[in-house]
Amino acid sequence: MRVVEITRPGGPEVLRHVERPVPRPGEGEVLVKVAAAGVNRPDILQRRGLYPPPPGATDIPGLDVAGIVHAAGPGVQDLAVGAAVCALANGGGYADYCIVPAVQCMPVPRGLSFAEAASLPEVFFTAWNNIVWLARLAHGETLLVHGGTSGVGMAGIQIARRLFGARVLATAGSKEKRTVCLETGAEAAFDYRGGWDVEIRYHLSGSGVDVILDGQAGPATQRQLDLLNPDGRLVFIASHQGEFAEVNMRQLVRRRLTVTGSTLRPRSPDYKGRLARELVERVWPLLEDGRIATRIHAAVPFEEVQAAHAILDENRQIGKVVLIVDPALGTSVPDPRHAA
């Protein structure tokens, strides 16, 4: 099968296509014939040598896949060969075939193409895990999403608005992106290079926010803590602006603030399986009736993976970049009779 290898840490030019044997699914695993694969920020970090795969995981990048179950390993009972699925993989999505724990597979939402389905798992798993499970967003609270037009940002805005009735604010780096934040469901959007914290307090008539979802960290950390209401929660999904920050610990204690973070890739299949079941129950119906939507910035042929990575390197994307691995399937809508 065709796979994409990272030959050494570096830019998109270090990605190359090679041939490898088709893997066999083990206990509790399925082999997915990949129609489309999502391109995510962790793939970029892995390519740069900053996010190595966890022990036992494949070195092939790619955490989002959508396609057809081609084979099932021992112990798999709830997924039939031929089922149309999308899945959060532990790596290996940039390939013709990908091994995935069966519990991390979800049906392709009705009416969505394989390309659209491939844009869902990583961002919705991440948004739900951090906003709902870790930050414990409650109905009617106020959420600030930094990077509102990233895949995770757009998923988080919609989850918070549609399922929790939250007030949602966002930041983004251009007028076009801030407009998209508003179209996605944010009530206001601010330039993250400016005085966003002062502007947000003015917008909220002097109040702060209850939850912040951030991937930057670094020097802005204390500004974010200052913006939180008492009992507020700051959740990090990355630290692109720096791994260290100086914070006022006395304020943290006095105002009962929570600072946490997460990575999903090292988590167990059981943990990810519980996330998958909750998403299918709570979010998938809204994807199927249009109340929540995914946005594809670019669907790029598998052979042009370097160009796909360049889009993320240059921060040009609004929504998700997807690789079309199998042109015969990638942009098609699965037959509902083959749902998982």
Coordinates of C-alpha atoms in Angstrom, one line a residue:
M1 CA 0.0 0.0 0.0
R2 CA 1.0 3.7 -0.4
V3 CA 2.0 5.5 2.8
V4 CA 3.5 8.9 3.6
E5 CA 6.8 8.8 5.5
I6 CA 8.5 11.6 7.4
T7 CA 12.1 11.2 6.3
R8 CA 13.5 13.6 8.9
P9 CA 12.4 16.6 10.9
G10 CA 11.7 19.6 8.7
G11 CA 9.3 21.3 6.3
P12 CA 6.7 19.7 4.0
E13 CA 9.6 18.7 1.6
V14 CA 10.5 15.9 4.1
L15 CA 7.2 14.0 3.3
R16 CA 7.5 11.3 0.7
H17 CA 5.4 8.5 -0.6
V18 CA 6.7 4.9 -0.2
E19 CA 5.3 1.4 -0.3
R20 CA 4.7 -0.7 2.8
P21 CA 2.9 -4.0 3.5
V22 CA -0.8 -3.7 4.3
P23 CA -1.1 -4.3 8.1
R24 CA -3.3 -6.9 9.8
P25 CA -5.8 -5.9 12.5
G26 CA -5.1 -7.4 16.0
E27 CA -7.4 -8.0 18.9
G28 CA -10.2 -5.4 18.9
E29 CA -9.0 -3.7 15.8
V30 CA -10.3 -3.1 12.3
L31 CA -8.5 -2.4 9.0
V32 CA -10.0 0.6 7.3
K33 CA -9.6 1.2 3.5
V34 CA -9.0 4.9 3.6
A35 CA -11.1 7.1 1.4
A36 CA -10.0 10.4 3.0
A37 CA -7.7 11.5 5.8
G38 CA -7.7 14.7 7.8
V39 CA -4.6 16.9 8.2
N40 CA -4.2 18.2 11.7
R41 CA -1.8 20.4 13.7
P42 CA -0.3 17.3 15.5
D43 CA 0.7 16.0 12.1
I44 CA 2.7 19.2 11.5
L45 CA 4.3 19.0 14.9
Q46 CA 5.2 15.4 14.3
R47 CA 6.8 16.3 10.9
R48 CA 8.9 19.0 12.7
G49 CA 10.1 16.5 15.2
L50 CA 8.2 18.1 18.1
Y51 CA 5.4 15.5 18.7
P52 CA 6.8 11.9 18.5
P53 CA 4.3 9.0 18.3
P54 CA 3.7 7.3 21.6
P55 CA 5.3 3.9 22.2
G56 CA 3.9 1.2 20.0
A57 CA 2.2 3.7 17.6
T58 CA 3.0 3.7 13.9
D59 CA 5.4 6.4 12.6
I60 CA 3.0 7.2 9.7
P61 CA 1.2 10.5 10.4
G62 CA -2.6 10.9 10.3
L63 CA -5.1 10.9 13.1
D64 CA -8.4 11.3 11.1
V65 CA -9.7 8.7 8.6
A66 CA -12.9 7.9 6.9
G67 CA -13.5 4.9 4.7
I68 CA -14.7 1.3 4.6
V69 CA -14.0 -1.5 7.1
H70 CA -11.9 -3.9 5.1
A71 CA -11.2 -6.5 7.8
A72 CA -11.8 -7.1 11.5
G73 CA -9.5 -8.6 14.0
P74 CA -10.4 -11.1 16.8
G75 CA -13.0 -9.8 19.3
V76 CA -14.6 -7.2 17.0
Q77 CA -18.4 -7.8 17.2
D78 CA -20.1 -4.5 16.5
L79 CA -18.5 -3.5 13.2
A80 CA -19.1 -5.4 10.0
V81 CA -16.8 -5.6 7.0
G82 CA -18.1 -3.1 4.4
A83 CA -19.3 -0.6 7.1
A84 CA -18.7 3.1 6.3
V85 CA -16.9 4.7 9.2
C86 CA -14.9 7.6 10.3
A87 CA -12.4 7.2 13.1
L88 CA -9.8 8.7 15.4
A89 CA -6.7 6.7 14.6
N90 CA -3.6 6.4 16.7
G91 CA -1.6 7.4 13.6
G92 CA -1.3 5.8 10.2
G93 CA -4.1 7.8 8.4
Y94 CA -1.8 8.9 5.5
A95 CA -2.1 5.5 3.8
D96 CA -4.3 3.4 1.7
Y97 CA -5.2 1.2 4.7
C98 CA -5.2 2.1 8.4
I99 CA -5.4 0.1 11.6
V100 CA -7.9 1.5 14.2
P101 CA -9.3 0.2 17.5
A102 CA -12.9 -0.7 16.7
V103 CA -14.2 1.4 19.7
Q104 CA -12.7 4.5 18.1
C105 CA -14.8 4.1 14.9
M106 CA -18.0 6.0 14.4
P107 CA -20.6 5.8 11.6
V108 CA -20.3 8.4 8.8
P109 CA -23.1 10.9 9.6
R110 CA -26.0 10.6 7.2
G111 CA -25.6 12.9 4.2
L112 CA -21.9 13.6 4.7
S113 CA -19.2 12.6 2.2
F114 CA -16.2 10.6 3.2
A115 CA -14.1 13.8 2.9
E116 CA -16.4 15.6 5.3
A117 CA -16.4 12.7 7.7
A118 CA -12.6 12.6 7.7
S119 CA -12.7 16.2 9.0
L120 CA -14.6 15.3 12.1
P121 CA -12.9 12.9 14.5
E122 CA -9.8 14.7 15.8
V123 CA -11.4 18.1 16.2
F124 CA -14.6 16.9 17.8
F125 CA -12.8 14.4 20.1
T126 CA -10.5 17.3 21.1
A127 CA -13.2 19.9 21.6
W128 CA -15.5 17.5 23.6
N129 CA -12.7 16.2 25.7
N130 CA -11.5 19.6 26.7
I131 CA -14.6 21.8 26.8
V132 CA -17.1 19.3 28.1
W133 CA -15.1 16.7 30.1
L134 CA -12.2 18.7 31.4
A135 CA -13.6 22.3 31.6
R136 CA -17.0 21.1 32.6
L137 CA -18.8 23.8 30.6
A138 CA -22.2 24.4 32.1
H139 CA -25.4 25.6 30.4
G140 CA -25.4 29.4 30.0
E141 CA -21.7 29.9 30.8
T142 CA -19.4 32.1 28.7
L143 CA -16.6 30.4 26.7
L144 CA -13.6 32.1 24.9
V145 CA -12.1 30.1 22.1
H146 CA -8.7 31.2 20.9
G147 CA -8.2 30.4 17.2
G148 CA -11.8 30.2 16.4
T149 CA -11.4 29.2 12.8
S150 CA -9.2 26.1 13.5
G151 CA -11.0 22.8 13.2
V152 CA -11.1 22.5 17.0
G153 CA -12.2 26.1 17.4
M154 CA -15.1 25.7 15.0
A155 CA -16.2 22.5 16.6
G156 CA -15.9 24.0 20.1
I157 CA -17.9 27.1 19.1
Q158 CA -20.8 25.0 17.8
I159 CA -20.8 22.5 20.6
A160 CA -21.0 25.3 23.2
R161 CA -23.7 27.2 21.4
R162 CA -25.9 24.3 20.1
L163 CA -25.7 21.9 23.1
F164 CA -25.0 24.1 26.1
G165 CA -26.6 27.5 25.2
A166 CA -23.3 29.2 26.1
R167 CA -22.2 32.6 25.2
V168 CA -19.2 32.1 22.9
L169 CA -16.4 34.6 22.1
A170 CA -13.5 33.9 19.8
T171 CA -10.2 35.3 18.6
A172 CA -8.7 35.1 15.1
G173 CA -5.9 36.8 13.2
S174 CA -7.8 38.3 10.2
K175 CA -11.0 40.1 9.5
E176 CA -12.1 37.2 7.2
K177 CA -11.5 34.7 10.0
R178 CA -13.3 36.8 12.5
T179 CA -16.3 37.0 10.2
V180 CA -16.2 33.2 9.9
C181 CA -16.2 32.9 13.8
L182 CA -19.4 34.9 13.8
E183 CA -21.0 32.8 11.1
T184 CA -20.1 29.7 13.1
G185 CA -21.9 30.9 16.2
A186 CA -19.6 33.2 18.2
E187 CA -21.4 36.4 19.3
A188 CA -18.2 38.4 19.0
A189 CA -14.6 37.9 17.6
F190 CA -11.4 39.8 18.4
D191 CA -7.9 40.1 17.0
Y192 CA -5.6 37.9 19.1
R193 CA -2.7 40.2 18.3
G194 CA -4.3 43.2 20.0
G195 CA -5.9 44.0 23.4
W196 CA -8.4 41.2 23.2
D197 CA -8.7 40.8 27.0
V198 CA -9.6 44.5 27.4
E199 CA -12.0 44.4 24.5
I200 CA -13.7 41.3 25.8
R201 CA -14.3 42.9 29.3
Y202 CA -15.8 45.9 27.5
H203 CA -18.0 43.6 25.4
L204 CA -19.2 41.8 28.6
S205 CA -19.8 45.0 30.5
G206 CA -16.9 44.4 32.8
S207 CA -17.5 40.7 33.4
G208 CA -15.1 37.9 32.6
V209 CA -15.5 34.5 31.1
D210 CA -16.0 31.1 32.7
V211 CA -13.9 28.8 30.3
I212 CA -11.0 29.5 28.0
L213 CA -9.8 27.0 25.3
D214 CA -6.3 27.9 24.2
G215 CA -3.5 26.4 22.2
Q216 CA -0.9 29.2 22.6
A217 CA 0.1 29.5 26.3
G218 CA 3.4 31.3 26.9
P219 CA 3.4 35.0 27.8
A220 CA -0.4 35.4 27.5
T221 CA -1.2 32.9 30.2
Q222 CA -1.6 35.5 33.0
R223 CA -3.8 37.7 30.8
Q224 CA -6.1 34.7 30.4
L225 CA -6.2 34.0 34.1
D226 CA -7.0 37.6 34.8
L227 CA -10.0 37.3 32.4
L228 CA -11.5 34.4 34.1
N229 CA -14.5 34.7 36.5
P230 CA -14.1 33.1 40.0
D231 CA -14.1 29.3 39.6
G232 CA -13.1 29.8 36.0
R233 CA -11.2 27.1 34.0
L234 CA -8.4 27.6 31.5
V235 CA -7.7 24.5 29.3
F236 CA -4.6 24.2 27.1
I237 CA -4.5 21.9 24.0
A238 CA -1.0 23.1 23.0
S239 CA 1.7 25.6 23.8
H240 CA 2.7 27.2 20.5
Q241 CA 3.8 30.5 22.1
G242 CA 6.0 28.9 24.8
E243 CA 6.1 26.0 27.2
F244 CA 6.7 28.3 30.3
A245 CA 4.7 31.0 31.8
E246 CA 4.9 33.1 35.0
V247 CA 1.5 33.2 36.8
N248 CA 0.2 34.7 40.0
M249 CA -0.4 31.7 42.2
R250 CA -2.0 33.7 45.0
Q251 CA -4.7 34.8 42.6
L252 CA -5.1 31.3 41.3
V253 CA -5.9 30.1 44.9
R254 CA -8.0 33.0 46.0
R255 CA -10.2 33.0 42.9
R256 CA -10.4 29.1 42.8
L257 CA -9.2 28.9 39.2
T258 CA -8.4 25.7 37.4
V259 CA -5.6 25.3 34.8
T260 CA -5.4 22.1 32.9
G261 CA -4.4 20.6 29.6
S262 CA -4.6 17.4 27.6
T263 CA -3.3 15.3 24.8
L264 CA -5.5 12.5 23.4
R265 CA -3.1 10.4 21.4
P266 CA -1.6 8.5 24.4
R267 CA -5.0 7.9 25.9
S268 CA -6.3 4.3 26.0
P269 CA -8.8 2.9 23.5
D270 CA -11.3 2.7 26.4
Y271 CA -11.1 6.4 27.0
K272 CA -11.4 7.3 23.3
G273 CA -14.2 4.8 22.9
R274 CA -16.2 6.5 25.6
L275 CA -15.6 9.8 23.8
A276 CA -16.7 8.3 20.5
R277 CA -20.0 7.0 22.0
E278 CA -20.8 10.3 23.5
L279 CA -20.1 12.1 20.3
V280 CA -22.3 9.7 18.3
E281 CA -25.1 10.2 20.8
R282 CA -24.9 13.9 21.4
V283 CA -23.2 15.5 18.3
W284 CA -23.9 13.2 15.3
P285 CA -27.7 14.0 15.2
L286 CA -26.9 17.7 15.0
L287 CA -24.4 17.0 12.1
E288 CA -27.1 15.0 10.3
D289 CA -29.8 17.7 10.6
G290 CA -27.4 20.6 9.8
R291 CA -27.4 22.3 13.2
I292 CA -23.7 21.6 13.4
A293 CA -21.5 21.7 10.3
T294 CA -18.0 21.0 9.3
R295 CA -16.0 23.3 7.0
I296 CA -13.5 21.9 4.5
H297 CA -10.9 24.5 3.6
A298 CA -9.2 22.3 0.9
A299 CA -9.6 18.7 -0.3
V300 CA -6.1 17.9 -1.6
P301 CA -5.1 14.8 -3.6
F302 CA -3.0 12.3 -1.6
E303 CA -0.1 12.8 -4.0
E304 CA 0.0 16.5 -3.0
V305 CA 0.5 15.9 0.7
Q306 CA 3.3 18.4 0.8
A307 CA 1.0 21.2 -0.5
A308 CA -1.6 20.2 2.2
H309 CA 1.0 20.6 5.0
A310 CA 2.1 24.0 3.5
I311 CA -1.4 25.3 4.0
L312 CA -1.2 24.6 7.8
D313 CA 2.4 25.8 7.9
E314 CA 1.3 29.2 6.6
N315 CA -1.8 29.3 8.7
R316 CA -4.0 29.8 5.7
Q317 CA -6.7 27.3 6.6
I318 CA -10.2 28.2 7.7
G319 CA -11.6 24.8 8.9
K320 CA -10.1 21.5 7.9
V321 CA -7.6 20.4 5.2
V322 CA -8.4 16.9 4.0
L323 CA -6.4 14.4 1.9
I324 CA -8.3 12.5 -0.8
V325 CA -6.6 9.1 -0.6
D326 CA -9.1 7.2 -2.8
P327 CA -10.5 9.5 -5.5
A328 CA -13.3 7.0 -6.3
L329 CA -14.6 7.2 -2.7
G330 CA -13.2 10.4 -1.1
T331 CA -15.8 12.9 -2.1
S332 CA -18.8 10.5 -2.4
V333 CA -21.6 10.0 0.1
P334 CA -21.7 6.5 1.6
D335 CA -24.8 4.4 0.9
P336 CA -26.8 4.5 4.2
R337 CA -27.3 0.8 4.0
H338 CA -23.6 0.4 4.8
A339 CA -23.6 2.5 8.0
A340 CA -21.6 1.2 10.9

